[in-house]
Amino acid sequence: MENKESALAPFKYRAFTIFWLAALISNTGTWMNSVASSWLMADLQTSPLMVALVQSATTLPFFLLALPAGALADIIDRRKLIMTANALMMLTAAVFAYLVWKQDISPQGILILTFLLGAGAAFTAPAWQALVPGTVPKAHLSQAVALGSININLSRAIGPAIAGVLVTKYGLPTPFAVNALSFIAIILATLSRKQEQSNSTSSIPNEKIWWAIRAGIRYSLYSKPLQATMMHAFGFMFFANAFWGLIPVIAKEHLHGDAAFFGNLMAAIGAGGVLAGLCLPTVKRWFKVNRVVVIGSLGTAAVTAYFSVVSSQWQAIAAGFIFGVSWVLVLSSINISAQQSLPDWVRARGLAVFLMVFFGGISLGSAFWGWVANLYSVSYAMYGAAVGAVIFLLLTCRLKLQQGGEMDLTPSLHWPVPMAAQPVGFEQGPVMVTICYQVNPDDKQAFLKAIYRLKTVRMRNGVYRWGVFENTETPGQYLEYFMEDNWAQHLRHHERVPNADKVLQDQVLVFHQGQEPPKVTHYIAADFPVKS
């Protein structure tokens, strides 16, 4: 059931409040840097493609690095990962500020330093997002995610406005310098958080980075809720980022605005996002999550199309406010769905895959629509993106998103510890598990339909091969088998099976006949004998 408490309920928890305030400070610095770098590029280059590439340089690192970053966040202390990444970003931002101050920055330099800042953010994001559920009870997770969207949009509202004032009074290097200082907030907030115990309670050794990445990819490939979420995310971001990539060009060239106007435009977008985030719990009680995404997507498409012909600055600011509302309705719904689709053991890796797809859409969208604008015109690109967004929405509106309560992903721990006649090393493998069922021949079709639903859940929990065989000598006897990389992976499988999977397993067990449960047998690969 949807929690009906205030959208601000997570602020009752000190840990969440500290994280939220730190993120607000850092995000404000990031938006100051983003606006200043986009405006700087627009001053140095008249090419819409080069201006749009600033957005791509920010987000491309997420596409390239989010997966190893997520794997690291699931197997090492997330706090150390966050603090190291933010310390390096602080150094990079300081170099950026210095080069701008010395007037020794080139368009290529802007893209390189922007890429490096994006790389630090890529290593921070999965770990940071994976820590957030631990700061609030599960009942308040939706509100916490919505407040995260409010945070981003509040910083988007105040960051550009502050940047405009600082540039006017103190010069262009100032926003870059303030951004460097803003990373201190994340470092201090992370220091205040104790190391999560969940990373160290198991007696099984941590996965190696490559195995952890494989597990994250495998889970994402076999999780239909996460796949639906990623499909929505990629398409929405690809088309919506025509707006983000080309808005500096429209503000400067079409509307003849200055840095102050651009800051006000971005602030209006952020203000709309804040309003949407505050209203999201109420909106979700009125509409199902997919309907919210449809409404928000149509809103962003309409504003994107309008910006292809807008001629008034105040009309642009009003339309920007509507874009901010629509943007956050979609973005919050997608982010909530991603969080609700993932169990704790793979949360950072799953979010990393999600972010990789999410920011892949941003990077490709910004570059593609910048190329279209360069080849034809900015107005043509904006209108084309709006039409494409509507077509994509029609094609994907039936892909169901998660809004909480659909799946119980907490570990069931109902699998007994496997017994071995002699010690088995964690790295020994591969491992094959067989489960023997005795079924009434009349129930054959119903049983097979039920057991084939287990294939997906087995595969996403670490199995790489699965099958069912029928005994030719004993009518009604079936053997399910699955294989895993090694003994440690199988033991992790025991710890990871969620209650939602137990429900499916119980549906299979209904067909089993006999006094005893199905016989489970474990096999481990026998090594070829080596001559002494």
Short mmCIF file of N, CA and C in Angstrom, two decimals, residues 39-142:
data_model
loop_
_atom_site.label_atom_id
_atom_site.label_comp_id
_atom_site.label_asym_id
_atom_site.label_seq_id
_atom_site.Cartn_x
_atom_site.Cartn_y
_atom_site.Cartn_z
N TRP A 39 28.02 28.01 -20.66
CA TRP A 39 28.07 29.40 -21.12
C TRP A 39 29.46 29.74 -21.66
N LEU A 40 30.49 29.23 -20.99
CA LEU A 40 31.86 29.46 -21.44
C LEU A 40 32.07 28.85 -22.82
N MET A 41 31.55 27.64 -23.03
CA MET A 41 31.68 27.00 -24.34
C MET A 41 30.92 27.79 -25.40
N ALA A 42 29.73 28.31 -25.04
CA ALA A 42 28.96 29.11 -25.99
C ALA A 42 29.70 30.39 -26.36
N ASP A 43 30.51 30.93 -25.44
CA ASP A 43 31.32 32.11 -25.73
C ASP A 43 32.49 31.77 -26.66
N LEU A 44 33.08 30.58 -26.43
CA LEU A 44 34.26 30.19 -27.21
C LEU A 44 33.91 29.59 -28.55
N GLN A 45 32.72 28.97 -28.65
CA GLN A 45 32.33 28.25 -29.86
C GLN A 45 30.89 28.61 -30.24
N THR A 46 30.65 28.84 -31.52
CA THR A 46 29.28 29.10 -31.98
C THR A 46 28.60 27.82 -32.46
N SER A 47 29.34 26.72 -32.53
CA SER A 47 28.78 25.46 -33.02
C SER A 47 27.83 24.85 -32.00
N PRO A 48 26.56 24.58 -32.37
CA PRO A 48 25.64 23.91 -31.44
C PRO A 48 26.15 22.54 -31.01
N LEU A 49 26.88 21.86 -31.89
CA LEU A 49 27.40 20.54 -31.55
C LEU A 49 28.39 20.62 -30.39
N MET A 50 29.30 21.60 -30.42
CA MET A 50 30.28 21.73 -29.34
C MET A 50 29.61 22.07 -28.02
N VAL A 51 28.59 22.91 -28.07
CA VAL A 51 27.86 23.26 -26.84
C VAL A 51 27.14 22.02 -26.30
N ALA A 52 26.52 21.25 -27.20
CA ALA A 52 25.81 20.04 -26.77
C ALA A 52 26.78 19.00 -26.22
N LEU A 53 28.02 18.99 -26.72
CA LEU A 53 29.00 18.00 -26.26
C LEU A 53 29.42 18.23 -24.80
N VAL A 54 29.20 19.42 -24.27
CA VAL A 54 29.46 19.63 -22.84
C VAL A 54 28.57 18.71 -22.01
N GLN A 55 27.29 18.61 -22.42
CA GLN A 55 26.37 17.71 -21.74
C GLN A 55 26.81 16.27 -21.91
N SER A 56 27.25 15.90 -23.12
CA SER A 56 27.71 14.53 -23.36
C SER A 56 28.95 14.21 -22.54
N ALA A 57 29.87 15.17 -22.42
CA ALA A 57 31.09 14.93 -21.65
C ALA A 57 30.79 14.73 -20.17
N THR A 58 29.71 15.33 -19.70
CA THR A 58 29.31 15.16 -18.30
C THR A 58 28.77 13.76 -18.05
N THR A 59 28.03 13.24 -19.01
CA THR A 59 27.29 12.00 -18.79
C THR A 59 27.94 10.76 -19.38
N LEU A 60 28.82 10.91 -20.37
CA LEU A 60 29.47 9.75 -20.97
C LEU A 60 30.22 8.90 -19.95
N PRO A 61 30.89 9.49 -18.95
CA PRO A 61 31.57 8.64 -17.95
C PRO A 61 30.63 7.69 -17.22
N PHE A 62 29.38 8.08 -17.03
CA PHE A 62 28.43 7.18 -16.39
C PHE A 62 28.20 5.95 -17.26
N PHE A 63 28.12 6.16 -18.55
CA PHE A 63 27.93 5.04 -19.47
C PHE A 63 29.13 4.11 -19.45
N LEU A 64 30.33 4.68 -19.34
CA LEU A 64 31.56 3.88 -19.41
C LEU A 64 31.96 3.27 -18.07
N LEU A 65 31.69 3.96 -16.97
CA LEU A 65 32.29 3.59 -15.68
C LEU A 65 31.30 3.16 -14.61
N ALA A 66 30.01 3.37 -14.83
CA ALA A 66 29.05 3.10 -13.76
C ALA A 66 29.06 1.65 -13.32
N LEU A 67 29.24 0.71 -14.25
CA LEU A 67 29.17 -0.70 -13.89
C LEU A 67 30.32 -1.13 -12.98
N PRO A 68 31.59 -0.87 -13.34
CA PRO A 68 32.65 -1.19 -12.37
C PRO A 68 32.52 -0.41 -11.07
N ALA A 69 32.00 0.82 -11.15
CA ALA A 69 31.79 1.60 -9.92
C ALA A 69 30.74 0.94 -9.04
N GLY A 70 29.67 0.44 -9.66
CA GLY A 70 28.64 -0.24 -8.89
C GLY A 70 29.13 -1.54 -8.28
N ALA A 71 29.95 -2.28 -9.04
CA ALA A 71 30.52 -3.52 -8.50
C ALA A 71 31.41 -3.23 -7.30
N LEU A 72 32.24 -2.20 -7.40
CA LEU A 72 33.08 -1.81 -6.27
C LEU A 72 32.23 -1.43 -5.06
N ALA A 73 31.15 -0.72 -5.32
CA ALA A 73 30.30 -0.26 -4.22
C ALA A 73 29.61 -1.40 -3.50
N ASP A 74 29.45 -2.55 -4.18
CA ASP A 74 28.81 -3.71 -3.54
C ASP A 74 29.81 -4.60 -2.82
N ILE A 75 31.12 -4.42 -3.07
CA ILE A 75 32.08 -5.36 -2.47
C ILE A 75 33.11 -4.68 -1.58
N ILE A 76 33.18 -3.33 -1.58
CA ILE A 76 34.10 -2.64 -0.67
C ILE A 76 33.32 -1.63 0.15
N ASP A 77 34.00 -0.97 1.08
CA ASP A 77 33.38 0.05 1.90
C ASP A 77 32.94 1.22 1.01
N ARG A 78 31.63 1.42 0.93
CA ARG A 78 31.10 2.46 0.05
C ARG A 78 31.57 3.85 0.48
N ARG A 79 31.78 4.05 1.76
CA ARG A 79 32.19 5.36 2.25
C ARG A 79 33.56 5.75 1.67
N LYS A 80 34.49 4.80 1.68
CA LYS A 80 35.83 5.09 1.16
C LYS A 80 35.78 5.41 -0.34
N LEU A 81 34.94 4.69 -1.06
CA LEU A 81 34.80 4.94 -2.49
C LEU A 81 34.27 6.35 -2.74
N ILE A 82 33.24 6.74 -1.98
CA ILE A 82 32.65 8.07 -2.15
C ILE A 82 33.65 9.17 -1.79
N MET A 83 34.35 9.01 -0.68
CA MET A 83 35.28 10.05 -0.24
C MET A 83 36.46 10.20 -1.20
N THR A 84 36.98 9.09 -1.70
CA THR A 84 38.09 9.15 -2.65
C THR A 84 37.68 9.85 -3.93
N ALA A 85 36.51 9.46 -4.46
CA ALA A 85 36.04 10.06 -5.71
C ALA A 85 35.80 11.56 -5.55
N ASN A 86 35.23 11.97 -4.42
CA ASN A 86 34.94 13.39 -4.22
C ASN A 86 36.19 14.21 -3.97
N ALA A 87 37.20 13.61 -3.34
CA ALA A 87 38.47 14.32 -3.17
C ALA A 87 39.12 14.59 -4.53
N LEU A 88 39.06 13.60 -5.42
CA LEU A 88 39.63 13.79 -6.76
C LEU A 88 38.82 14.80 -7.58
N MET A 89 37.49 14.80 -7.40
CA MET A 89 36.68 15.79 -8.10
C MET A 89 36.98 17.20 -7.60
N MET A 90 37.22 17.34 -6.30
CA MET A 90 37.57 18.64 -5.74
C MET A 90 38.85 19.17 -6.37
N LEU A 91 39.83 18.29 -6.54
CA LEU A 91 41.09 18.68 -7.17
C LEU A 91 40.88 19.08 -8.63
N THR A 92 40.08 18.30 -9.35
CA THR A 92 39.80 18.60 -10.76
C THR A 92 39.09 19.94 -10.92
N ALA A 93 38.09 20.18 -10.06
CA ALA A 93 37.35 21.44 -10.13
C ALA A 93 38.26 22.63 -9.81
N ALA A 94 39.21 22.44 -8.90
CA ALA A 94 40.15 23.51 -8.57
C ALA A 94 41.03 23.84 -9.78
N VAL A 95 41.49 22.81 -10.49
CA VAL A 95 42.28 23.03 -11.71
C VAL A 95 41.44 23.77 -12.76
N PHE A 96 40.17 23.36 -12.90
CA PHE A 96 39.25 24.01 -13.83
C PHE A 96 39.16 25.51 -13.51
N ALA A 97 38.94 25.83 -12.23
CA ALA A 97 38.83 27.24 -11.81
C ALA A 97 40.11 28.01 -12.12
N TYR A 98 41.24 27.39 -11.87
CA TYR A 98 42.52 28.07 -12.10
C TYR A 98 42.71 28.38 -13.59
N LEU A 99 42.42 27.42 -14.46
CA LEU A 99 42.61 27.63 -15.89
C LEU A 99 41.67 28.70 -16.43
N VAL A 100 40.43 28.74 -15.92
CA VAL A 100 39.50 29.79 -16.34
C VAL A 100 39.99 31.15 -15.86
N TRP A 101 40.50 31.20 -14.62
CA TRP A 101 41.04 32.45 -14.06
C TRP A 101 42.22 32.96 -14.89
N LYS A 102 43.07 32.03 -15.34
CA LYS A 102 44.24 32.40 -16.14
C LYS A 102 43.87 32.63 -17.62
N GLN A 103 42.59 32.41 -17.97
CA GLN A 103 42.12 32.53 -19.36
C GLN A 103 42.95 31.65 -20.29
N ASP A 104 43.22 30.44 -19.80
CA ASP A 104 44.05 29.49 -20.54
C ASP A 104 43.28 28.20 -20.79
N ILE A 105 41.98 28.33 -21.01
CA ILE A 105 41.12 27.16 -21.21
C ILE A 105 40.64 27.15 -22.66
N SER A 106 40.68 25.99 -23.29
CA SER A 106 40.23 25.82 -24.67
C SER A 106 38.94 25.01 -24.68
N PRO A 107 38.21 24.98 -25.79
CA PRO A 107 37.02 24.11 -25.87
C PRO A 107 37.34 22.65 -25.55
N GLN A 108 38.48 22.18 -26.04
CA GLN A 108 38.87 20.80 -25.75
C GLN A 108 39.17 20.62 -24.26
N GLY A 109 39.77 21.62 -23.65
CA GLY A 109 40.05 21.56 -22.21
C GLY A 109 38.77 21.52 -21.39
N ILE A 110 37.77 22.27 -21.81
CA ILE A 110 36.47 22.24 -21.13
C ILE A 110 35.90 20.83 -21.16
N LEU A 111 35.95 20.20 -22.33
CA LEU A 111 35.39 18.85 -22.47
C LEU A 111 36.17 17.84 -21.64
N ILE A 112 37.50 17.95 -21.61
CA ILE A 112 38.31 16.99 -20.85
C ILE A 112 38.05 17.11 -19.36
N LEU A 113 38.06 18.34 -18.84
CA LEU A 113 37.84 18.53 -17.40
C LEU A 113 36.41 18.17 -17.02
N THR A 114 35.46 18.47 -17.90
CA THR A 114 34.07 18.08 -17.65
C THR A 114 33.94 16.57 -17.60
N PHE A 115 34.65 15.88 -18.50
CA PHE A 115 34.64 14.42 -18.50
C PHE A 115 35.22 13.87 -17.19
N LEU A 116 36.31 14.45 -16.71
CA LEU A 116 36.92 13.98 -15.46
C LEU A 116 35.99 14.19 -14.27
N LEU A 117 35.30 15.32 -14.23
CA LEU A 117 34.32 15.53 -13.16
C LEU A 117 33.18 14.51 -13.27
N GLY A 118 32.77 14.21 -14.50
CA GLY A 118 31.74 13.20 -14.70
C GLY A 118 32.20 11.82 -14.26
N ALA A 119 33.50 11.52 -14.46
CA ALA A 119 34.04 10.23 -14.04
C ALA A 119 33.96 10.09 -12.52
N GLY A 120 34.30 11.16 -11.81
CA GLY A 120 34.18 11.12 -10.35
C GLY A 120 32.74 10.92 -9.91
N ALA A 121 31.82 11.61 -10.59
CA ALA A 121 30.40 11.46 -10.26
C ALA A 121 29.92 10.04 -10.56
N ALA A 122 30.46 9.43 -11.63
CA ALA A 122 30.07 8.05 -11.97
C ALA A 122 30.47 7.07 -10.89
N PHE A 123 31.63 7.28 -10.25
CA PHE A 123 32.05 6.40 -9.17
C PHE A 123 31.31 6.70 -7.86
N THR A 124 30.78 7.91 -7.74
CA THR A 124 30.06 8.27 -6.52
C THR A 124 28.61 7.80 -6.55
N ALA A 125 27.94 7.96 -7.69
CA ALA A 125 26.49 7.81 -7.76
C ALA A 125 25.97 6.44 -7.31
N PRO A 126 26.49 5.30 -7.82
CA PRO A 126 25.92 4.02 -7.37
C PRO A 126 26.08 3.80 -5.87
N ALA A 127 27.24 4.14 -5.33
CA ALA A 127 27.47 3.96 -3.90
C ALA A 127 26.57 4.87 -3.08
N TRP A 128 26.44 6.12 -3.51
CA TRP A 128 25.61 7.09 -2.78
C TRP A 128 24.14 6.66 -2.80
N GLN A 129 23.64 6.27 -3.98
CA GLN A 129 22.24 5.86 -4.08
C GLN A 129 21.99 4.57 -3.30
N ALA A 130 22.98 3.69 -3.24
CA ALA A 130 22.82 2.45 -2.49
C ALA A 130 22.80 2.70 -0.99
N LEU A 131 23.41 3.80 -0.53
CA LEU A 131 23.39 4.14 0.89
C LEU A 131 22.06 4.74 1.33
N VAL A 132 21.35 5.40 0.41
CA VAL A 132 20.13 6.12 0.77
C VAL A 132 19.06 5.22 1.41
N PRO A 133 18.77 4.01 0.86
CA PRO A 133 17.75 3.18 1.51
C PRO A 133 18.06 2.85 2.96
N GLY A 134 19.32 2.87 3.35
CA GLY A 134 19.69 2.60 4.73
C GLY A 134 19.47 3.77 5.67
N THR A 135 19.11 4.93 5.13
CA THR A 135 18.89 6.11 5.97
C THR A 135 17.44 6.30 6.37
N VAL A 136 16.52 5.53 5.75
CA VAL A 136 15.09 5.64 6.06
C VAL A 136 14.48 4.24 6.09
N PRO A 137 13.36 4.05 6.82
CA PRO A 137 12.65 2.77 6.74
C PRO A 137 12.12 2.55 5.32
N LYS A 138 11.88 1.28 4.98
CA LYS A 138 11.43 0.95 3.63
C LYS A 138 10.13 1.66 3.27
N ALA A 139 9.27 1.89 4.27
CA ALA A 139 7.98 2.54 4.00
C ALA A 139 8.14 3.95 3.47
N HIS A 140 9.29 4.57 3.75
CA HIS A 140 9.51 5.96 3.32
C HIS A 140 10.47 6.05 2.13
N LEU A 141 10.78 4.92 1.49
CA LEU A 141 11.76 4.95 0.40
C LEU A 141 11.27 5.80 -0.77
N SER A 142 9.99 5.68 -1.13
CA SER A 142 9.46 6.46 -2.25
C SER A 142 9.60 7.95 -1.98
#
